[in-house]
Tab-separated table of C-alpha atoms in Angstrom:
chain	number	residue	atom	x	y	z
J	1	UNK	CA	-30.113	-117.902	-126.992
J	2	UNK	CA	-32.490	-120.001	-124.590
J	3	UNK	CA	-34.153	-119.162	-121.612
J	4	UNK	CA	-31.772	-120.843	-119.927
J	5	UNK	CA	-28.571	-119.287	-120.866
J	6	UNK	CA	-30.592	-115.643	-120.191
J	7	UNK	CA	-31.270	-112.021	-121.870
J	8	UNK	CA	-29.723	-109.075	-121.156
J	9	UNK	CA	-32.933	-107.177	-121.568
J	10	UNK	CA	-34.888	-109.758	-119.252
J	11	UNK	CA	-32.016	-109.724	-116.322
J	12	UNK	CA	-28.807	-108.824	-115.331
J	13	UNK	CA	-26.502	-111.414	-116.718
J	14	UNK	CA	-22.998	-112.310	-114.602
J	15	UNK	CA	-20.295	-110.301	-116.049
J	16	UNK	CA	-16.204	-109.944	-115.363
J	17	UNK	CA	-13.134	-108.519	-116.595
J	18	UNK	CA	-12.784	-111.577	-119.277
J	19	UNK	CA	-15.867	-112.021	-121.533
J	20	UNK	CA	-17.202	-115.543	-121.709
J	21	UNK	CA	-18.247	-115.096	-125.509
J	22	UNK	CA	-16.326	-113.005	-128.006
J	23	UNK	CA	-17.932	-112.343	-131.423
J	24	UNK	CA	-15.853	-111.377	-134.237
J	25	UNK	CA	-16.775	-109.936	-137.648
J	26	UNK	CA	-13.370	-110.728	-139.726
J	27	UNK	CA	-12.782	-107.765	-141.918
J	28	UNK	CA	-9.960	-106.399	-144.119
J	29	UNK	CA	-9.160	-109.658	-146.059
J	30	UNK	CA	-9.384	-108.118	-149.338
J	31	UNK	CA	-7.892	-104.227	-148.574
J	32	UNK	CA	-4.972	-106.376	-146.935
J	33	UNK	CA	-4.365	-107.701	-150.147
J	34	UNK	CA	-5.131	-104.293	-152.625
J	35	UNK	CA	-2.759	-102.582	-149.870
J	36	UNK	CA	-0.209	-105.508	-151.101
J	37	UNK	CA	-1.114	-105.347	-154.789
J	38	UNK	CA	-1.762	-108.760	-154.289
J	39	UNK	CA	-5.705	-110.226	-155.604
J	40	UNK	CA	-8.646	-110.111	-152.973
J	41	UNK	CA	-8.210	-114.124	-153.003
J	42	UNK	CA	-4.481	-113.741	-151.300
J	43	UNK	CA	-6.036	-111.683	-148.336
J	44	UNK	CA	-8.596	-114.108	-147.457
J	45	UNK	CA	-6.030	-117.251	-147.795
J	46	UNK	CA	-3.704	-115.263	-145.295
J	47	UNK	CA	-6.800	-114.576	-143.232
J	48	UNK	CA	-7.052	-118.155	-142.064
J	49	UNK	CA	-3.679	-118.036	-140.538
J	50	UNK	CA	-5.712	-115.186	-137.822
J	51	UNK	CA	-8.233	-117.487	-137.372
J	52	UNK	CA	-5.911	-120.261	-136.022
J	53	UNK	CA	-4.436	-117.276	-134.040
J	54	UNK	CA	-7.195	-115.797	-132.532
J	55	UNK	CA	-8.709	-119.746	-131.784
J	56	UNK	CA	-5.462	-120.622	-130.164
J	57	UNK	CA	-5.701	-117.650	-128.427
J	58	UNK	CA	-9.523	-118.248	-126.828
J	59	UNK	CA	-8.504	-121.580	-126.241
J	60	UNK	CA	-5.280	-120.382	-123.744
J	61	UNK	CA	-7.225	-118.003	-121.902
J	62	UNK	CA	-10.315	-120.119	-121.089
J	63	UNK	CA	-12.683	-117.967	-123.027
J	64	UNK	CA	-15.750	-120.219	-123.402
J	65	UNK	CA	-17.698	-119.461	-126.770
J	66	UNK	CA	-15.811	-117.758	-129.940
J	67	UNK	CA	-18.380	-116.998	-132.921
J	68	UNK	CA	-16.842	-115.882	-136.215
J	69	UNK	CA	-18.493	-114.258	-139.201
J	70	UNK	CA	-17.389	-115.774	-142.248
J	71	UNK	CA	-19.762	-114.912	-145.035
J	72	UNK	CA	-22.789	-113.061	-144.874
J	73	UNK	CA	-26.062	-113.678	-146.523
J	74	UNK	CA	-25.174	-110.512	-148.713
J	75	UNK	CA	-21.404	-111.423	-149.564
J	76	UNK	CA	-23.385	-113.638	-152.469
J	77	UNK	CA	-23.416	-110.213	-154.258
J	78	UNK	CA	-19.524	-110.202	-154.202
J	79	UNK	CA	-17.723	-111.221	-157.495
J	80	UNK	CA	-18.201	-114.584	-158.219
J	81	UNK	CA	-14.478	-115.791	-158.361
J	82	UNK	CA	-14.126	-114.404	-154.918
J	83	UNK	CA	-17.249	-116.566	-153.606
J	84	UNK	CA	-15.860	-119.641	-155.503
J	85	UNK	CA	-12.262	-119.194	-153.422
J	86	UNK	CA	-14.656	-118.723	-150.181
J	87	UNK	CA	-16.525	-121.715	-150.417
J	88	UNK	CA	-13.302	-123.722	-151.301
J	89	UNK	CA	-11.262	-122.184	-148.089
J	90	UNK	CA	-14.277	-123.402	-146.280
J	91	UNK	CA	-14.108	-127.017	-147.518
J	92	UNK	CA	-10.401	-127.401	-147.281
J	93	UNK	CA	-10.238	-126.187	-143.932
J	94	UNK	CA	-13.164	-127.876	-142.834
J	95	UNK	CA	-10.986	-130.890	-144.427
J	96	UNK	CA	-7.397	-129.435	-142.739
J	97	UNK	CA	-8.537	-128.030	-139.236
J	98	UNK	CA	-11.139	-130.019	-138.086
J	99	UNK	CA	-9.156	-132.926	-136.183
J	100	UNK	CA	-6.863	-130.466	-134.770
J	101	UNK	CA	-9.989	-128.839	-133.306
J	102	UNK	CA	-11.047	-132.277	-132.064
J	103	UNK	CA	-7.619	-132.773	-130.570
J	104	UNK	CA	-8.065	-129.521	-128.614
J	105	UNK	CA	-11.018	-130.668	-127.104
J	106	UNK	CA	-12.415	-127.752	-129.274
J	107	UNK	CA	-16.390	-128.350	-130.303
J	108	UNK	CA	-17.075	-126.419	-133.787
J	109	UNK	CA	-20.820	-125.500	-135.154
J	110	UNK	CA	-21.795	-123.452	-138.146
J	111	UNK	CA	-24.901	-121.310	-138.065
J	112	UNK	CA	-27.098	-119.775	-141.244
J	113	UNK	CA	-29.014	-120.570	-144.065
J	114	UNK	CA	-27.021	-124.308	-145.512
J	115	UNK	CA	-29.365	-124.537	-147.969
J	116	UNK	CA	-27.514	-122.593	-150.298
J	117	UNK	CA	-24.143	-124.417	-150.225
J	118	UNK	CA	-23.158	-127.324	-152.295
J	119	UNK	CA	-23.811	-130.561	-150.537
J	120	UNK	CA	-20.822	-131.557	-150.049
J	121	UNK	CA	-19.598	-128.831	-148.159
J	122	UNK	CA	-23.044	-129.582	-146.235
J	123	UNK	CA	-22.025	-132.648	-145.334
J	124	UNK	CA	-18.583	-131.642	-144.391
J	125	UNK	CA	-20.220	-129.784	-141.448
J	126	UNK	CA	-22.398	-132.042	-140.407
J	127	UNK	CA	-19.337	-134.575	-139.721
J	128	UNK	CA	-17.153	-131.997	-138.305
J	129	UNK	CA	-20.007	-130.915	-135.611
J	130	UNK	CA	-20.968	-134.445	-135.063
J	131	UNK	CA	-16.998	-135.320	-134.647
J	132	UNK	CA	-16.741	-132.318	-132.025
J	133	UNK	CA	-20.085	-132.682	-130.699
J	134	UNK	CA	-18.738	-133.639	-126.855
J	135	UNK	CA	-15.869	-131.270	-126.839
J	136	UNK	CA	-15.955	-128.860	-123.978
J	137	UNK	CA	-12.704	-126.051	-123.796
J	138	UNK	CA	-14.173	-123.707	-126.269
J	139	UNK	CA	-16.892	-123.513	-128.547
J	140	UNK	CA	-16.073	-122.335	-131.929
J	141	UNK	CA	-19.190	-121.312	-134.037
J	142	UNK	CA	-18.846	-120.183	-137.450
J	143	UNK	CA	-21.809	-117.858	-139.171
J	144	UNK	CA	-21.911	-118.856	-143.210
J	145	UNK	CA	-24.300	-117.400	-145.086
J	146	UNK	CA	-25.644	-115.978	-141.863
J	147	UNK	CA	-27.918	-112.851	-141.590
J	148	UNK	CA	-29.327	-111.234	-137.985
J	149	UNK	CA	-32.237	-110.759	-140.082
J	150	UNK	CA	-32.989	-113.713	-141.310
J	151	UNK	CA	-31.938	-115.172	-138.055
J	152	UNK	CA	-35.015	-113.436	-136.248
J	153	UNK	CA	-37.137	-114.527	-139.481
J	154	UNK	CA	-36.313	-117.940	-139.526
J	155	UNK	CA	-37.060	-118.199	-135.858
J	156	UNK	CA	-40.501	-116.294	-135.759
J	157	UNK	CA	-41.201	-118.910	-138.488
J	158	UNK	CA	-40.241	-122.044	-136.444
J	159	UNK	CA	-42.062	-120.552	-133.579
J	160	UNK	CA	-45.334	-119.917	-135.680
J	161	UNK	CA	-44.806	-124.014	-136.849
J	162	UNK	CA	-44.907	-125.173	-133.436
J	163	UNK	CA	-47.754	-122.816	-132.374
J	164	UNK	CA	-49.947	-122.811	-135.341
J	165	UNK	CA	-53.351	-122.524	-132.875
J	166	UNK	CA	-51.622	-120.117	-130.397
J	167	UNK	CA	-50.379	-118.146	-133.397
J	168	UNK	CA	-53.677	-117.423	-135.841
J	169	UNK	CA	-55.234	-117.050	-132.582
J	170	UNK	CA	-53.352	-113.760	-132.098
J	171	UNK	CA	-51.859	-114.747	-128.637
J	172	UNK	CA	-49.245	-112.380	-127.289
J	173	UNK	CA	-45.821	-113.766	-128.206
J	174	UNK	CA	-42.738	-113.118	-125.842
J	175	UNK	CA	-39.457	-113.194	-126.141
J	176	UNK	CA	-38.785	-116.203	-124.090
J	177	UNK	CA	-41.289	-117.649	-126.529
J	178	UNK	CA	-38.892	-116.888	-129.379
J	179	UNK	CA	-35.553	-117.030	-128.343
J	180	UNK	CA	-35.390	-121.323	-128.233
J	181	UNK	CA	-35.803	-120.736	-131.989
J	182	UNK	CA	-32.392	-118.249	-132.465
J	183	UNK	CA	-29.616	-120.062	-134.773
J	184	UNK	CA	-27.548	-119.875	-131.506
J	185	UNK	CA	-29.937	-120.461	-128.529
J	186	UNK	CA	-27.386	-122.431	-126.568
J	187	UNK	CA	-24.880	-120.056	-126.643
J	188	UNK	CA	-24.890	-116.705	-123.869
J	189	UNK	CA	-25.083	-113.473	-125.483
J	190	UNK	CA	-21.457	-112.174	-126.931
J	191	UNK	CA	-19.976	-110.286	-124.113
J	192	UNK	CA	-17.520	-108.520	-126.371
J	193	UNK	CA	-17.932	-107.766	-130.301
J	194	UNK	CA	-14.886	-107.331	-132.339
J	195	UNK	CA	-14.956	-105.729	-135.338
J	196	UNK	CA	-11.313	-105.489	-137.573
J	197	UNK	CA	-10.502	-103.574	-140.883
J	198	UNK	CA	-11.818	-100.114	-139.811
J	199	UNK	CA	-15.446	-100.300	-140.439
J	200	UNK	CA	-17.601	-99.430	-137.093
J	201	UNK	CA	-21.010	-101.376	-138.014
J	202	UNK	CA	-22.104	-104.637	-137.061
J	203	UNK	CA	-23.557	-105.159	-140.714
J	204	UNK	CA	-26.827	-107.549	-139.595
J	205	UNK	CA	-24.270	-109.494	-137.620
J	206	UNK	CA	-25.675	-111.757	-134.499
J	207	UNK	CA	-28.638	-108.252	-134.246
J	208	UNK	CA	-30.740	-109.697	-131.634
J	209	UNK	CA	-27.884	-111.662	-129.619
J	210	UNK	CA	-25.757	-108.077	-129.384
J	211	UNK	CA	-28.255	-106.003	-127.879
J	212	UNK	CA	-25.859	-104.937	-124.814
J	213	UNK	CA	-22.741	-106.563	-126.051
J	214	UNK	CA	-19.631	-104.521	-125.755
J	215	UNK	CA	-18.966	-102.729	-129.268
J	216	UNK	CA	-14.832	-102.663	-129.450
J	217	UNK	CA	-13.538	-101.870	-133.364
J	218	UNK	CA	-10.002	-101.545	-134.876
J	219	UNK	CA	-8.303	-100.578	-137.842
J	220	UNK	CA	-6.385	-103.592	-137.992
J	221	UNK	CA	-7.054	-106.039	-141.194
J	222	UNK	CA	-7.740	-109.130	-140.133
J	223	UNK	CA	-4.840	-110.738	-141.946
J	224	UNK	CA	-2.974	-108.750	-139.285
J	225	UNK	CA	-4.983	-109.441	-136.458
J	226	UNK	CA	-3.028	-111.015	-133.338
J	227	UNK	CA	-2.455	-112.214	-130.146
J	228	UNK	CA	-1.385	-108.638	-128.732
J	229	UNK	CA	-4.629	-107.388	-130.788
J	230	UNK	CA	-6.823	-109.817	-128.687
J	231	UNK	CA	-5.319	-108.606	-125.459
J	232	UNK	CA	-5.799	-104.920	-125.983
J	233	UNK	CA	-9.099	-105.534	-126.837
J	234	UNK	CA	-9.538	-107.228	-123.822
J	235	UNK	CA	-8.180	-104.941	-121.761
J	236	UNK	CA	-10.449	-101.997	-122.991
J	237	UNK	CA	-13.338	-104.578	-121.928
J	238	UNK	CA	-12.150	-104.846	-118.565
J	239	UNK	CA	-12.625	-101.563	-118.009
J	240	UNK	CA	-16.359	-100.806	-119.556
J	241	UNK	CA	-18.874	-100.899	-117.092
J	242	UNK	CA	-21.406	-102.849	-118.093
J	243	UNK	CA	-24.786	-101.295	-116.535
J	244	UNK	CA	-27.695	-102.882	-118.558
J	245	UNK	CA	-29.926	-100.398	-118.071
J	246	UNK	CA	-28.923	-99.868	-113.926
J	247	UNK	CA	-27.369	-96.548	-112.660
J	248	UNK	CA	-23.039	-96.381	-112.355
J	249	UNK	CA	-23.744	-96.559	-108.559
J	250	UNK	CA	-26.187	-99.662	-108.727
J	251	UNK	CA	-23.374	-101.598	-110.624
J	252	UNK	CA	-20.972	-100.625	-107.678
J	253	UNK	CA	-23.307	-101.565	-104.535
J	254	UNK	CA	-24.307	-105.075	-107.138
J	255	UNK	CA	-20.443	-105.590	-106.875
J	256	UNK	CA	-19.327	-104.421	-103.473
């Protein structure tokens, strides 16, 4: 997150009944599938289908940014032939989906650590964002092997490149200093966090960007995950109130 796009913990960003960003950590593949005595593999396959949903979905109702967790930095310790079927979901619909995101004027980016995927799933990427690169109805970012930590690593890292001098001269470091550096400084903070299949963590999921995002979480599997699902969790973010930090009756002379 740049300067430019604003903290929550610096000032009080604009806010409304429809988030701008939604964040969504896509869980339940595989219990959707052990629930079906069907293998792990099946689950994730049928997750894609919710991923068209949900994108569709963004798309109609003018939500701006929608950032999906795909694989974590620690789903490498998951069994190998489910890993194998990840990466090669990712490729074919990287392959599959990617003009029909271009079509609707749909810009994709992928955030995290590339280094540890095969190249030519690397280079898949790189063609899709470059293909997308001017789209403007929604911004679809997808987080593979992606880790809050080593988001905030990475970018203390970068920031200690660019500032050797400034840095071994113990100089004060803000946060404005740091935050050009985040994997998704030109995104706004997620206004609302979605989290399916039961779990209520955020599991070192976008940690810095979420620090007064709305928390919503359902039992739903993401296989399952809908339309309908997307408007009820809408609908119980239209009615937080959304203080950062102020008093109930600040927010209502701010609004009045």
């Amino acid at each position: 997150m740049s300067s430019a796009q604003g903290s929550s913990t610096q000032a009080v960003p604009d806010s409304s009944a429809k988030p701008r960003h939604v964040a969504i950590i896509m869980d339940g593949n595989g219990r959707w599938a052990t629930r079906r005595h069907l293998p792990r593999t099946a689950g994730h396959i049928r997750g894609v289908q919710a991923v068209r949903r949900v994108v569709e979905y963004c798309g109609e109702q003018g939500i701006d940014y929608l950032t999906l967790f795909a694989f974590s930095s620690e789903n490498w310790r998951r069994p190998q032939e489910e890993v194998n079927l990840l990466m090669r979901l990712f490729v074919r619909s990287l392959q599959k989906e990617v003009i029909k995101l271009h079509k609707g004027n749909i810009r994709l980016r992928v955030v995290g650590d590339l280094s540890a995927f095969d190249p030519q799933l690397v280079k898949l990427i790189h063609e899709a964002e470059a293909l997308t690169c001017n789209n403007t109805a929604l911004t679809l970012t997808i987080a593979a092997n992606y880790g809050g930590r080593w988001d905030i690593l990475q970018a203390i890292q970068q920031l200690a490149k660019s500032r050797p001098q400034a840095w071994l001269a113990g100089e004060m470091i803000q946060e404005a200093d740091l935050a050009p550096y985040l994997s998704m400084s030109w995104a706004p903070e997620p206004d609302l966090f979605i989290r399916t299949g039961g779990e209520s963590r955020i599991s070192n999921f976008l940690i810095w960007q979420l620090a007064y995002t709305e928390l919503y979480f359902t039992d739903k599997y993401w296989p399952d995950f809908s339309g309908a699902d997307m408007d009820q969790a809408i609908a119980w973010y239209a009615q937080r109130e959304r203080r950062f930090g102020r008093t109930s009756a600040q927010v209502h002379a701010s609004s009045s």
